[in-house]
Amino acid sequence: MTTDSPMTDEAVRGAGVEVKPVAGHIGAEIGGVDLAADLDDAVVAAIRAAVLRWKVVFFRGQRLDHAGHVAFSRRFGEPVVLPRRGKASPPDFPEIETTADRLELGGRFGMEHDEWLRRRRHTLLRGWHCDHGARVDPPAATILRAETVPPYGGDTTWANLAAAYAGLSAPLREFVDGLRAEHRLGVGYQPRPGDDAYVRHLLDRQVATLHPLVRVHPETGERILYVNGYYVEQIAGLSRPESGAILEMLLEQAVRPEYTVRFRWEPGSVAFWDNRATMHLAPGDTAHLDHPRIMHRVMLAGDVPVGVDGRASEPITGTAPGRW
């Protein structure tokens, strides 16, 4: 299915759902839908079609509580239940992980959240990631709900990895189609001098997978430039200098402005994105603001990526399909 498939347009029109694209290659706002309601199958199909076409869709002014968030998510897949969550996450809803920027890692590893964030983003491209990209079966989608946001700042940005692949020259597409890369938890983190409790935490929980550098989307058939800044360690079979140069070039391709969309959050906003075809950049401009930013997310279970050659991703350590 291409982004111009008449099937997607027909599904949206038939459900009476209003879809307004907000950027040329990625992102659309959906109106006329109450996510807390008992949605009929036609509306669910229209939302799914919009996510597949625009990669991330946005809803404003929603009144979802935790139960409604989980119920809405279940219409699109099986929510992931994480074995470990932060203290801010609701204990009665194991499908929901709460991100409270001022609380998430403050003091937990001997550093405040803003320092932890800087160390994860010590280069311009390191902050870009897909959720749980080092797993052999990363989530298929993420549904993120805003409870409390600053009056300014705190935007999230997404990149369309299908458009990024299509924008490569034909010889380069042919070259990357056959490559595979190691994705490993924590390779984007810059350790503190001396002892670093967060490094010990990462080493105790290592997760790594050999993924195709180009994956085939299981629903649309699109080829996805399967890169991100935080997890990708090295392209298999290449030297480190070769791998570093190629990965930097591919990442710069993926985050070209024309392939991205930036969303301004409000309380009650919901973003629903295809984690198989996008990477995103969480905000880095709120640490100095005296305003909380509290978000709740549900991730949907995903499949094992498959490359252009039909070969599936291979686990290296700490990961197995369906086991979290």
mmCIF file of N, CA and C in Angstrom, residues 26-159:
data_model
loop_
_atom_site.group_PDB
_atom_site.id
_atom_site.type_symbol
_atom_site.label_atom_id
_atom_site.label_comp_id
_atom_site.label_asym_id
_atom_site.label_seq_id
_atom_site.Cartn_x
_atom_site.Cartn_y
_atom_site.Cartn_z
ATOM 1 N N ILE A 26 4.663 13.667 6.548
ATOM 2 C CA ILE A 26 4.366 12.969 7.796
ATOM 3 C C ILE A 26 3.496 13.849 8.671
ATOM 4 N N GLY A 27 2.544 13.198 9.345
ATOM 5 C CA GLY A 27 1.761 13.883 10.351
ATOM 6 C C GLY A 27 0.414 14.372 9.862
ATOM 7 N N ALA A 28 -0.633 14.082 10.638
ATOM 8 C CA ALA A 28 -1.973 14.588 10.349
ATOM 9 C C ALA A 28 -2.730 14.724 11.656
ATOM 10 N N GLU A 29 -3.585 15.731 11.728
ATOM 11 C CA GLU A 29 -4.481 15.890 12.868
ATOM 12 C C GLU A 29 -5.833 15.267 12.513
ATOM 13 N N ILE A 30 -6.378 14.530 13.448
ATOM 14 C CA ILE A 30 -7.682 13.890 13.253
ATOM 15 C C ILE A 30 -8.695 14.583 14.155
ATOM 16 N N GLY A 31 -9.786 15.033 13.551
ATOM 17 C CA GLY A 31 -10.849 15.693 14.294
ATOM 18 C C GLY A 31 -12.145 14.916 14.213
ATOM 19 N N GLY A 32 -13.083 15.301 15.059
ATOM 20 C CA GLY A 32 -14.397 14.682 15.027
ATOM 21 C C GLY A 32 -14.466 13.323 15.668
ATOM 22 N N VAL A 33 -13.474 12.979 16.507
ATOM 23 C CA VAL A 33 -13.446 11.668 17.142
ATOM 24 C C VAL A 33 -13.245 11.842 18.641
ATOM 25 N N ASP A 34 -14.104 11.215 19.429
ATOM 26 C CA ASP A 34 -13.958 11.170 20.876
ATOM 27 C C ASP A 34 -13.337 9.825 21.233
ATOM 28 N N LEU A 35 -12.063 9.830 21.604
ATOM 29 C CA LEU A 35 -11.339 8.579 21.834
ATOM 30 C C LEU A 35 -11.850 7.833 23.062
ATOM 31 N N ALA A 36 -12.589 8.527 23.934
ATOM 32 C CA ALA A 36 -13.132 7.866 25.116
ATOM 33 C C ALA A 36 -14.441 7.140 24.823
ATOM 34 N N ALA A 37 -14.989 7.361 23.630
ATOM 35 C CA ALA A 37 -16.260 6.732 23.270
ATOM 36 C C ALA A 37 -16.040 5.302 22.797
ATOM 37 N N ASP A 38 -17.135 4.595 22.650
ATOM 38 C CA ASP A 38 -17.093 3.235 22.102
ATOM 39 C C ASP A 38 -17.068 3.362 20.575
ATOM 40 N N LEU A 39 -15.880 3.399 20.007
ATOM 41 C CA LEU A 39 -15.728 3.662 18.582
ATOM 42 C C LEU A 39 -16.185 2.476 17.756
ATOM 43 N N ASP A 40 -16.891 2.768 16.658
ATOM 44 C CA ASP A 40 -17.298 1.661 15.794
ATOM 45 C C ASP A 40 -16.137 1.239 14.905
ATOM 46 N N ASP A 41 -16.296 0.100 14.265
ATOM 47 C CA ASP A 41 -15.198 -0.490 13.508
ATOM 48 C C ASP A 41 -14.745 0.394 12.354
ATOM 49 N N ALA A 42 -15.668 1.138 11.746
ATOM 50 C CA ALA A 42 -15.304 1.994 10.620
ATOM 51 C C ALA A 42 -14.378 3.120 11.064
ATOM 52 N N VAL A 43 -14.631 3.689 12.246
ATOM 53 C CA VAL A 43 -13.768 4.757 12.765
ATOM 54 C C VAL A 43 -12.392 4.199 13.108
ATOM 55 N N VAL A 44 -12.352 3.021 13.733
ATOM 56 C CA VAL A 44 -11.069 2.379 14.056
ATOM 57 C C VAL A 44 -10.275 2.120 12.778
ATOM 58 N N ALA A 45 -10.944 1.627 11.741
ATOM 59 C CA ALA A 45 -10.264 1.370 10.466
ATOM 60 C C ALA A 45 -9.744 2.658 9.850
ATOM 61 N N ALA A 46 -10.503 3.741 9.980
ATOM 62 C CA ALA A 46 -10.073 5.021 9.424
ATOM 63 C C ALA A 46 -8.845 5.546 10.153
ATOM 64 N N ILE A 47 -8.826 5.418 11.470
ATOM 65 C CA ILE A 47 -7.656 5.859 12.245
ATOM 66 C C ILE A 47 -6.443 5.015 11.873
ATOM 67 N N ARG A 48 -6.613 3.703 11.780
ATOM 68 C CA ARG A 48 -5.495 2.836 11.388
ATOM 69 C C ARG A 48 -4.960 3.222 10.012
ATOM 70 N N ALA A 49 -5.875 3.490 9.078
ATOM 71 C CA ALA A 49 -5.448 3.881 7.730
ATOM 72 C C ALA A 49 -4.676 5.184 7.762
ATOM 73 N N ALA A 50 -5.110 6.131 8.587
ATOM 74 C CA ALA A 50 -4.411 7.415 8.685
ATOM 75 C C ALA A 50 -3.026 7.250 9.299
ATOM 76 N N VAL A 51 -2.910 6.374 10.305
ATOM 77 C CA VAL A 51 -1.591 6.122 10.903
ATOM 78 C C VAL A 51 -0.650 5.509 9.875
ATOM 79 N N LEU A 52 -1.136 4.544 9.095
ATOM 80 C CA LEU A 52 -0.287 3.918 8.087
ATOM 81 C C LEU A 52 0.127 4.910 7.014
ATOM 82 N N ARG A 53 -0.765 5.819 6.653
ATOM 83 C CA ARG A 53 -0.449 6.768 5.602
ATOM 84 C C ARG A 53 0.461 7.887 6.093
ATOM 85 N N TRP A 54 0.117 8.481 7.257
ATOM 86 C CA TRP A 54 0.821 9.683 7.721
ATOM 87 C C TRP A 54 1.853 9.390 8.804
ATOM 88 N N LYS A 55 1.937 8.133 9.262
ATOM 89 C CA LYS A 55 2.957 7.643 10.198
ATOM 90 C C LYS A 55 2.740 8.126 11.636
ATOM 91 N N VAL A 56 2.252 9.344 11.843
ATOM 92 C CA VAL A 56 1.870 9.805 13.173
ATOM 93 C C VAL A 56 0.639 10.681 13.017
ATOM 94 N N VAL A 57 -0.349 10.450 13.904
ATOM 95 C CA VAL A 57 -1.562 11.265 13.875
ATOM 96 C C VAL A 57 -1.775 11.868 15.254
ATOM 97 N N PHE A 58 -2.451 13.017 15.280
ATOM 98 C CA PHE A 58 -2.631 13.784 16.499
ATOM 99 C C PHE A 58 -4.115 14.036 16.758
ATOM 100 N N PHE A 59 -4.502 13.927 18.022
ATOM 101 C CA PHE A 59 -5.852 14.247 18.466
ATOM 102 C C PHE A 59 -5.737 15.318 19.550
ATOM 103 N N ARG A 60 -6.593 16.303 19.513
ATOM 104 C CA ARG A 60 -6.579 17.346 20.533
ATOM 105 C C ARG A 60 -7.868 17.317 21.346
ATOM 106 N N GLY A 61 -7.773 17.887 22.565
ATOM 107 C CA GLY A 61 -8.948 18.060 23.394
ATOM 108 C C GLY A 61 -9.599 16.773 23.861
ATOM 109 N N GLN A 62 -8.827 15.709 24.038
ATOM 110 C CA GLN A 62 -9.382 14.434 24.472
ATOM 111 C C GLN A 62 -9.479 14.378 26.002
ATOM 112 N N ARG A 63 -10.434 13.591 26.489
ATOM 113 C CA ARG A 63 -10.640 13.441 27.933
ATOM 114 C C ARG A 63 -10.465 11.978 28.330
ATOM 115 N N LEU A 64 -9.367 11.421 27.950
ATOM 116 C CA LEU A 64 -9.070 10.024 28.281
ATOM 117 C C LEU A 64 -8.524 9.911 29.701
ATOM 118 N N ASP A 65 -9.022 8.963 30.450
ATOM 119 C CA ASP A 65 -8.363 8.568 31.689
ATOM 120 C C ASP A 65 -7.536 7.321 31.401
ATOM 121 N N HIS A 66 -6.930 6.741 32.435
ATOM 122 C CA HIS A 66 -6.066 5.579 32.204
ATOM 123 C C HIS A 66 -6.844 4.417 31.584
ATOM 124 N N ALA A 67 -8.045 4.153 32.107
ATOM 125 C CA ALA A 67 -8.836 3.033 31.582
ATOM 126 C C ALA A 67 -9.213 3.269 30.126
ATOM 127 N N GLY A 68 -9.597 4.507 29.799
ATOM 128 C CA GLY A 68 -9.948 4.829 28.421
ATOM 129 C C GLY A 68 -8.763 4.741 27.483
ATOM 130 N N HIS A 69 -7.594 5.129 27.973
ATOM 131 C CA HIS A 69 -6.362 5.058 27.180
ATOM 132 C C HIS A 69 -6.068 3.605 26.802
ATOM 133 N N VAL A 70 -6.164 2.713 27.788
ATOM 134 C CA VAL A 70 -5.891 1.302 27.527
ATOM 135 C C VAL A 70 -6.951 0.711 26.602
ATOM 136 N N ALA A 71 -8.210 1.060 26.835
ATOM 137 C CA ALA A 71 -9.286 0.517 26.003
ATOM 138 C C ALA A 71 -9.142 0.958 24.553
ATOM 139 N N PHE A 72 -8.808 2.229 24.331
ATOM 140 C CA PHE A 72 -8.588 2.719 22.968
ATOM 141 C C PHE A 72 -7.422 1.985 22.319
ATOM 142 N N SER A 73 -6.347 1.813 23.047
ATOM 143 C CA SER A 73 -5.161 1.156 22.504
ATOM 144 C C SER A 73 -5.467 -0.280 22.088
ATOM 145 N N ARG A 74 -6.279 -0.966 22.853
ATOM 146 C CA ARG A 74 -6.592 -2.366 22.553
ATOM 147 C C ARG A 74 -7.355 -2.537 21.238
ATOM 148 N N ARG A 75 -7.957 -1.467 20.731
ATOM 149 C CA ARG A 75 -8.634 -1.574 19.449
ATOM 150 C C ARG A 75 -7.644 -1.745 18.300
ATOM 151 N N PHE A 76 -6.365 -1.493 18.569
ATOM 152 C CA PHE A 76 -5.352 -1.508 17.502
ATOM 153 C C PHE A 76 -4.269 -2.567 17.703
ATOM 154 N N GLY A 77 -4.280 -3.242 18.828
ATOM 155 C CA GLY A 77 -3.265 -4.253 19.062
ATOM 156 C C GLY A 77 -3.210 -4.632 20.528
ATOM 157 N N GLU A 78 -2.218 -5.415 20.879
ATOM 158 C CA GLU A 78 -2.052 -5.885 22.250
ATOM 159 C C GLU A 78 -1.061 -4.993 22.997
ATOM 160 N N PRO A 79 -1.491 -4.307 24.055
ATOM 161 C CA PRO A 79 -0.560 -3.450 24.796
ATOM 162 C C PRO A 79 0.573 -4.250 25.428
ATOM 163 N N VAL A 80 1.746 -3.662 25.414
ATOM 164 C CA VAL A 80 2.917 -4.241 26.069
ATOM 165 C C VAL A 80 2.813 -3.992 27.574
ATOM 166 N N VAL A 81 3.171 -4.983 28.362
ATOM 167 C CA VAL A 81 3.273 -4.820 29.813
ATOM 168 C C VAL A 81 4.748 -4.892 30.186
ATOM 169 N N LEU A 82 5.296 -3.774 30.635
ATOM 170 C CA LEU A 82 6.712 -3.717 30.967
ATOM 171 C C LEU A 82 6.965 -4.334 32.332
ATOM 172 N N PRO A 83 8.052 -5.097 32.479
ATOM 173 C CA PRO A 83 8.347 -5.706 33.779
ATOM 174 C C PRO A 83 8.790 -4.677 34.816
ATOM 175 N N ARG A 84 9.322 -3.527 34.349
ATOM 176 C CA ARG A 84 9.777 -2.475 35.265
ATOM 177 C C ARG A 84 9.260 -1.134 34.761
ATOM 178 N N ARG A 85 8.693 -0.341 35.674
ATOM 179 C CA ARG A 85 8.237 1.000 35.351
ATOM 180 C C ARG A 85 8.660 1.934 36.470
ATOM 181 N N GLY A 86 8.628 3.244 36.196
ATOM 182 C CA GLY A 86 8.944 4.222 37.223
ATOM 183 C C GLY A 86 7.823 4.347 38.245
ATOM 184 N N LYS A 87 8.120 5.006 39.355
ATOM 185 C CA LYS A 87 7.160 5.150 40.444
ATOM 186 C C LYS A 87 5.976 6.023 40.059
ATOM 187 N N ALA A 88 6.131 6.851 39.026
ATOM 188 C CA ALA A 88 5.035 7.722 38.616
ATOM 189 C C ALA A 88 3.967 6.978 37.822
ATOM 190 N N SER A 89 4.273 5.773 37.337
ATOM 191 C CA SER A 89 3.319 5.018 36.526
ATOM 192 C C SER A 89 2.182 4.492 37.399
ATOM 193 N N PRO A 90 0.951 4.441 36.868
ATOM 194 C CA PRO A 90 -0.197 4.024 37.677
ATOM 195 C C PRO A 90 -0.133 2.540 38.014
ATOM 196 N N PRO A 91 -0.175 2.178 39.293
ATOM 197 C CA PRO A 91 -0.007 0.763 39.675
ATOM 198 C C PRO A 91 -1.128 -0.141 39.183
ATOM 199 N N ASP A 92 -2.324 0.398 38.992
ATOM 200 C CA ASP A 92 -3.465 -0.430 38.593
ATOM 201 C C ASP A 92 -3.588 -0.603 37.087
ATOM 202 N N PHE A 93 -2.699 0.012 36.329
ATOM 203 C CA PHE A 93 -2.745 -0.088 34.872
ATOM 204 C C PHE A 93 -1.347 -0.425 34.360
ATOM 205 N N PRO A 94 -0.991 -1.710 34.373
ATOM 206 C CA PRO A 94 0.376 -2.105 33.999
ATOM 207 C C PRO A 94 0.709 -1.834 32.542
ATOM 208 N N GLU A 95 -0.287 -1.557 31.701
ATOM 209 C CA GLU A 95 -0.039 -1.246 30.288
ATOM 210 C C GLU A 95 0.477 0.177 30.092
ATOM 211 N N ILE A 96 0.351 1.024 31.120
ATOM 212 C CA ILE A 96 0.682 2.444 30.983
ATOM 213 C C ILE A 96 2.003 2.750 31.671
ATOM 214 N N GLU A 97 2.863 3.460 30.942
ATOM 215 C CA GLU A 97 4.109 3.977 31.517
ATOM 216 C C GLU A 97 4.013 5.490 31.540
ATOM 217 N N THR A 98 4.249 6.075 32.705
ATOM 218 C CA THR A 98 4.155 7.521 32.873
ATOM 219 C C THR A 98 5.540 8.139 32.828
ATOM 220 N N THR A 99 5.662 9.177 32.034
ATOM 221 C CA THR A 99 6.913 9.910 31.927
ATOM 222 C C THR A 99 6.705 11.279 32.556
ATOM 223 N N ALA A 100 7.334 11.504 33.670
ATOM 224 C CA ALA A 100 7.291 12.811 34.327
ATOM 225 C C ALA A 100 8.712 13.358 34.316
ATOM 226 N N ASP A 101 8.982 14.298 33.443
ATOM 227 C CA ASP A 101 10.354 14.713 33.171
ATOM 228 C C ASP A 101 11.121 15.168 34.407
ATOM 229 N N ARG A 102 10.453 15.805 35.341
ATOM 230 C CA ARG A 102 11.157 16.306 36.519
ATOM 231 C C ARG A 102 11.382 15.206 37.560
ATOM 232 N N LEU A 103 10.757 14.056 37.378
ATOM 233 C CA LEU A 103 10.805 13.008 38.389
ATOM 234 C C LEU A 103 11.480 11.733 37.897
ATOM 235 N N GLU A 104 11.520 11.524 36.588
ATOM 236 C CA GLU A 104 11.820 10.209 36.026
ATOM 237 C C GLU A 104 13.124 9.615 36.539
ATOM 238 N N LEU A 105 14.223 10.357 36.435
ATOM 239 C CA LEU A 105 15.511 9.817 36.855
ATOM 240 C C LEU A 105 16.230 10.708 37.865
ATOM 241 N N GLY A 106 15.520 11.712 38.393
ATOM 242 C CA GLY A 106 16.164 12.634 39.324
ATOM 243 C C GLY A 106 16.735 11.920 40.536
ATOM 244 N N GLY A 107 18.059 11.970 40.703
ATOM 245 C CA GLY A 107 18.708 11.391 41.857
ATOM 246 C C GLY A 107 18.868 9.880 41.807
ATOM 247 N N ARG A 108 18.187 9.214 40.889
ATOM 248 C CA ARG A 108 18.185 7.753 40.905
ATOM 249 C C ARG A 108 19.558 7.174 40.594
ATOM 250 N N PHE A 109 20.280 7.809 39.707
ATOM 251 C CA PHE A 109 21.616 7.341 39.344
ATOM 252 C C PHE A 109 22.677 8.391 39.666
ATOM 253 N N GLY A 110 22.388 9.208 40.663
ATOM 254 C CA GLY A 110 23.354 10.221 41.081
ATOM 255 C C GLY A 110 23.420 11.420 40.170
ATOM 256 N N MET A 111 22.394 11.644 39.374
ATOM 257 C CA MET A 111 22.351 12.814 38.492
ATOM 258 C C MET A 111 20.907 13.242 38.313
ATOM 259 N N GLU A 112 20.722 14.508 38.011
ATOM 260 C CA GLU A 112 19.384 14.994 37.722
ATOM 261 C C GLU A 112 19.003 14.645 36.285
ATOM 262 N N HIS A 113 17.717 14.758 36.001
ATOM 263 C CA HIS A 113 17.208 14.357 34.686
ATOM 264 C C HIS A 113 17.858 15.145 33.558
ATOM 265 N N ASP A 114 18.120 16.443 33.761
ATOM 266 C CA ASP A 114 18.683 17.243 32.670
ATOM 267 C C ASP A 114 20.095 16.783 32.317
ATOM 268 N N GLU A 115 20.879 16.341 33.315
ATOM 269 C CA GLU A 115 22.215 15.813 33.005
ATOM 270 C C GLU A 115 22.109 14.489 32.262
ATOM 271 N N TRP A 116 21.209 13.615 32.719
ATOM 272 C CA TRP A 116 20.993 12.337 32.042
ATOM 273 C C TRP A 116 20.608 12.570 30.589
ATOM 274 N N LEU A 117 19.741 13.553 30.348
ATOM 275 C CA LEU A 117 19.306 13.853 28.993
ATOM 276 C C LEU A 117 20.470 14.360 28.148
ATOM 277 N N ARG A 118 21.300 15.230 28.711
ATOM 278 C CA ARG A 118 22.463 15.739 27.961
ATOM 279 C C ARG A 118 23.414 14.608 27.590
ATOM 280 N N ARG A 119 23.593 13.654 28.479
ATOM 281 C CA ARG A 119 24.508 12.544 28.197
ATOM 282 C C ARG A 119 23.933 11.585 27.161
ATOM 283 N N ARG A 120 22.628 11.520 27.047
ATOM 284 C CA ARG A 120 22.020 10.720 25.989
ATOM 285 C C ARG A 120 22.089 11.423 24.645
ATOM 286 N N ARG A 121 22.316 12.736 24.660
ATOM 287 C CA ARG A 121 22.288 13.520 23.424
ATOM 288 C C ARG A 121 23.570 14.328 23.253
ATOM 289 N N HIS A 122 24.692 13.677 23.411
ATOM 290 C CA HIS A 122 25.952 14.398 23.343
ATOM 291 C C HIS A 122 26.350 14.735 21.913
ATOM 292 N N THR A 123 25.637 14.201 20.928
ATOM 293 C CA THR A 123 25.755 14.681 19.553
ATOM 294 C C THR A 123 24.350 15.032 19.075
ATOM 295 N N LEU A 124 24.250 15.761 17.983
ATOM 296 C CA LEU A 124 22.968 16.265 17.528
ATOM 297 C C LEU A 124 21.994 15.147 17.152
ATOM 298 N N LEU A 125 22.519 14.013 16.679
ATOM 299 C CA LEU A 125 21.653 12.960 16.172
ATOM 300 C C LEU A 125 21.321 11.883 17.209
ATOM 301 N N ARG A 126 22.007 11.876 18.364
ATOM 302 C CA ARG A 126 21.872 10.767 19.302
ATOM 303 C C ARG A 126 20.480 10.664 19.926
ATOM 304 N N GLY A 127 19.777 11.780 20.067
ATOM 305 C CA GLY A 127 18.478 11.723 20.723
ATOM 306 C C GLY A 127 17.393 11.051 19.910
ATOM 307 N N TRP A 128 17.586 10.935 18.600
ATOM 308 C CA TRP A 128 16.562 10.333 17.734
ATOM 309 C C TRP A 128 16.500 8.830 17.970
ATOM 310 N N HIS A 129 15.284 8.314 18.181
ATOM 311 C CA HIS A 129 15.141 6.893 18.487
ATOM 312 C C HIS A 129 13.744 6.405 18.123
ATOM 313 N N CYS A 130 13.613 5.094 17.976
ATOM 314 C CA CYS A 130 12.300 4.451 17.996
ATOM 315 C C CYS A 130 12.188 3.771 19.353
ATOM 316 N N ASP A 131 10.981 3.559 19.832
ATOM 317 C CA ASP A 131 10.817 2.996 21.166
ATOM 318 C C ASP A 131 11.308 1.552 21.208
ATOM 319 N N HIS A 132 12.195 1.290 22.177
ATOM 320 C CA HIS A 132 12.735 -0.054 22.426
ATOM 321 C C HIS A 132 13.332 -0.668 21.155
ATOM 322 N N GLY A 133 14.119 0.140 20.438
ATOM 323 C CA GLY A 133 14.666 -0.293 19.159
ATOM 324 C C GLY A 133 15.716 -1.374 19.247
ATOM 325 N N ALA A 134 16.267 -1.642 20.430
ATOM 326 C CA ALA A 134 17.264 -2.707 20.553
ATOM 327 C C ALA A 134 16.624 -4.083 20.695
ATOM 328 N N ARG A 135 15.321 -4.144 20.902
ATOM 329 C CA ARG A 135 14.633 -5.424 20.996
ATOM 330 C C ARG A 135 14.551 -6.101 19.632
ATOM 331 N N VAL A 136 14.353 -7.418 19.649
ATOM 332 C CA VAL A 136 14.180 -8.145 18.397
ATOM 333 C C VAL A 136 12.787 -7.885 17.820
ATOM 334 N N ASP A 137 11.847 -7.481 18.676
ATOM 335 C CA ASP A 137 10.484 -7.175 18.238
ATOM 336 C C ASP A 137 10.039 -5.831 18.816
ATOM 337 N N PRO A 138 10.579 -4.725 18.331
ATOM 338 C CA PRO A 138 10.194 -3.416 18.866
ATOM 339 C C PRO A 138 8.683 -3.205 18.759
ATOM 340 N N PRO A 139 8.112 -2.363 19.607
ATOM 341 C CA PRO A 139 6.670 -2.109 19.533
ATOM 342 C C PRO A 139 6.242 -1.668 18.143
ATOM 343 N N ALA A 140 5.037 -2.088 17.758
ATOM 344 C CA ALA A 140 4.503 -1.687 16.454
ATOM 345 C C ALA A 140 4.069 -0.236 16.463
ATOM 346 N N ALA A 141 3.586 0.234 17.602
ATOM 347 C CA ALA A 141 3.059 1.597 17.674
ATOM 348 C C ALA A 141 3.107 2.079 19.105
ATOM 349 N N THR A 142 3.055 3.390 19.273
ATOM 350 C CA THR A 142 2.993 4.020 20.584
ATOM 351 C C THR A 142 1.852 5.023 20.580
ATOM 352 N N ILE A 143 1.099 5.057 21.672
ATOM 353 C CA ILE A 143 0.013 6.015 21.844
ATOM 354 C C ILE A 143 0.323 6.811 23.103
ATOM 355 N N LEU A 144 0.651 8.082 22.922
ATOM 356 C CA LEU A 144 1.141 8.948 23.997
ATOM 357 C C LEU A 144 0.110 10.028 24.305
ATOM 358 N N ARG A 145 -0.214 10.178 25.586
ATOM 359 C CA ARG A 145 -1.249 11.110 26.028
ATOM 360 C C ARG A 145 -0.644 12.148 26.963
ATOM 361 N N ALA A 146 -0.985 13.411 26.736
ATOM 362 C CA ALA A 146 -0.468 14.499 27.556
ATOM 363 C C ALA A 146 -1.444 14.817 28.682
ATOM 364 N N GLU A 147 -0.945 14.778 29.908
ATOM 365 C CA GLU A 147 -1.755 15.189 31.069
ATOM 366 C C GLU A 147 -1.444 16.630 31.451
ATOM 367 N N THR A 148 -0.163 16.908 31.675
ATOM 368 C CA THR A 148 0.280 18.254 32.058
ATOM 369 C C THR A 148 1.472 18.624 31.199
ATOM 370 N N VAL A 149 1.436 19.820 30.599
ATOM 371 C CA VAL A 149 2.541 20.255 29.742
ATOM 372 C C VAL A 149 2.885 21.704 30.069
ATOM 373 N N PRO A 150 4.128 22.122 29.779
ATOM 374 C CA PRO A 150 4.496 23.517 29.998
ATOM 375 C C PRO A 150 3.696 24.445 29.083
ATOM 376 N N PRO A 151 3.569 25.718 29.447
ATOM 377 C CA PRO A 151 2.852 26.658 28.571
ATOM 378 C C PRO A 151 3.595 26.923 27.266
ATOM 379 N N TYR A 152 4.877 26.592 27.224
ATOM 380 C CA TYR A 152 5.674 26.696 26.004
ATOM 381 C C TYR A 152 6.803 25.685 26.101
ATOM 382 N N GLY A 153 7.345 25.281 24.939
ATOM 383 C CA GLY A 153 8.378 24.245 24.920
ATOM 384 C C GLY A 153 7.769 22.868 25.061
ATOM 385 N N GLY A 154 8.625 21.853 25.001
ATOM 386 C CA GLY A 154 8.181 20.487 25.193
ATOM 387 C C GLY A 154 7.639 19.796 23.963
ATOM 388 N N ASP A 155 7.895 20.351 22.771
ATOM 389 C CA ASP A 155 7.408 19.727 21.536
ATOM 390 C C ASP A 155 8.151 18.415 21.270
ATOM 391 N N THR A 156 7.472 17.491 20.570
ATOM 392 C CA THR A 156 8.082 16.255 20.091
ATOM 393 C C THR A 156 8.148 16.303 18.569
ATOM 394 N N THR A 157 9.208 15.736 17.994
ATOM 395 C CA THR A 157 9.401 15.715 16.550
ATOM 396 C C THR A 157 9.520 14.273 16.073
ATOM 397 N N TRP A 158 8.895 13.983 14.931
ATOM 398 C CA TRP A 158 8.961 12.650 14.320
ATOM 399 C C TRP A 158 9.545 12.740 12.915
ATOM 400 N N ALA A 159 10.193 11.664 12.457
ATOM 401 C CA ALA A 159 10.729 11.569 11.105
ATOM 402 C C ALA A 159 10.134 10.351 10.409
#
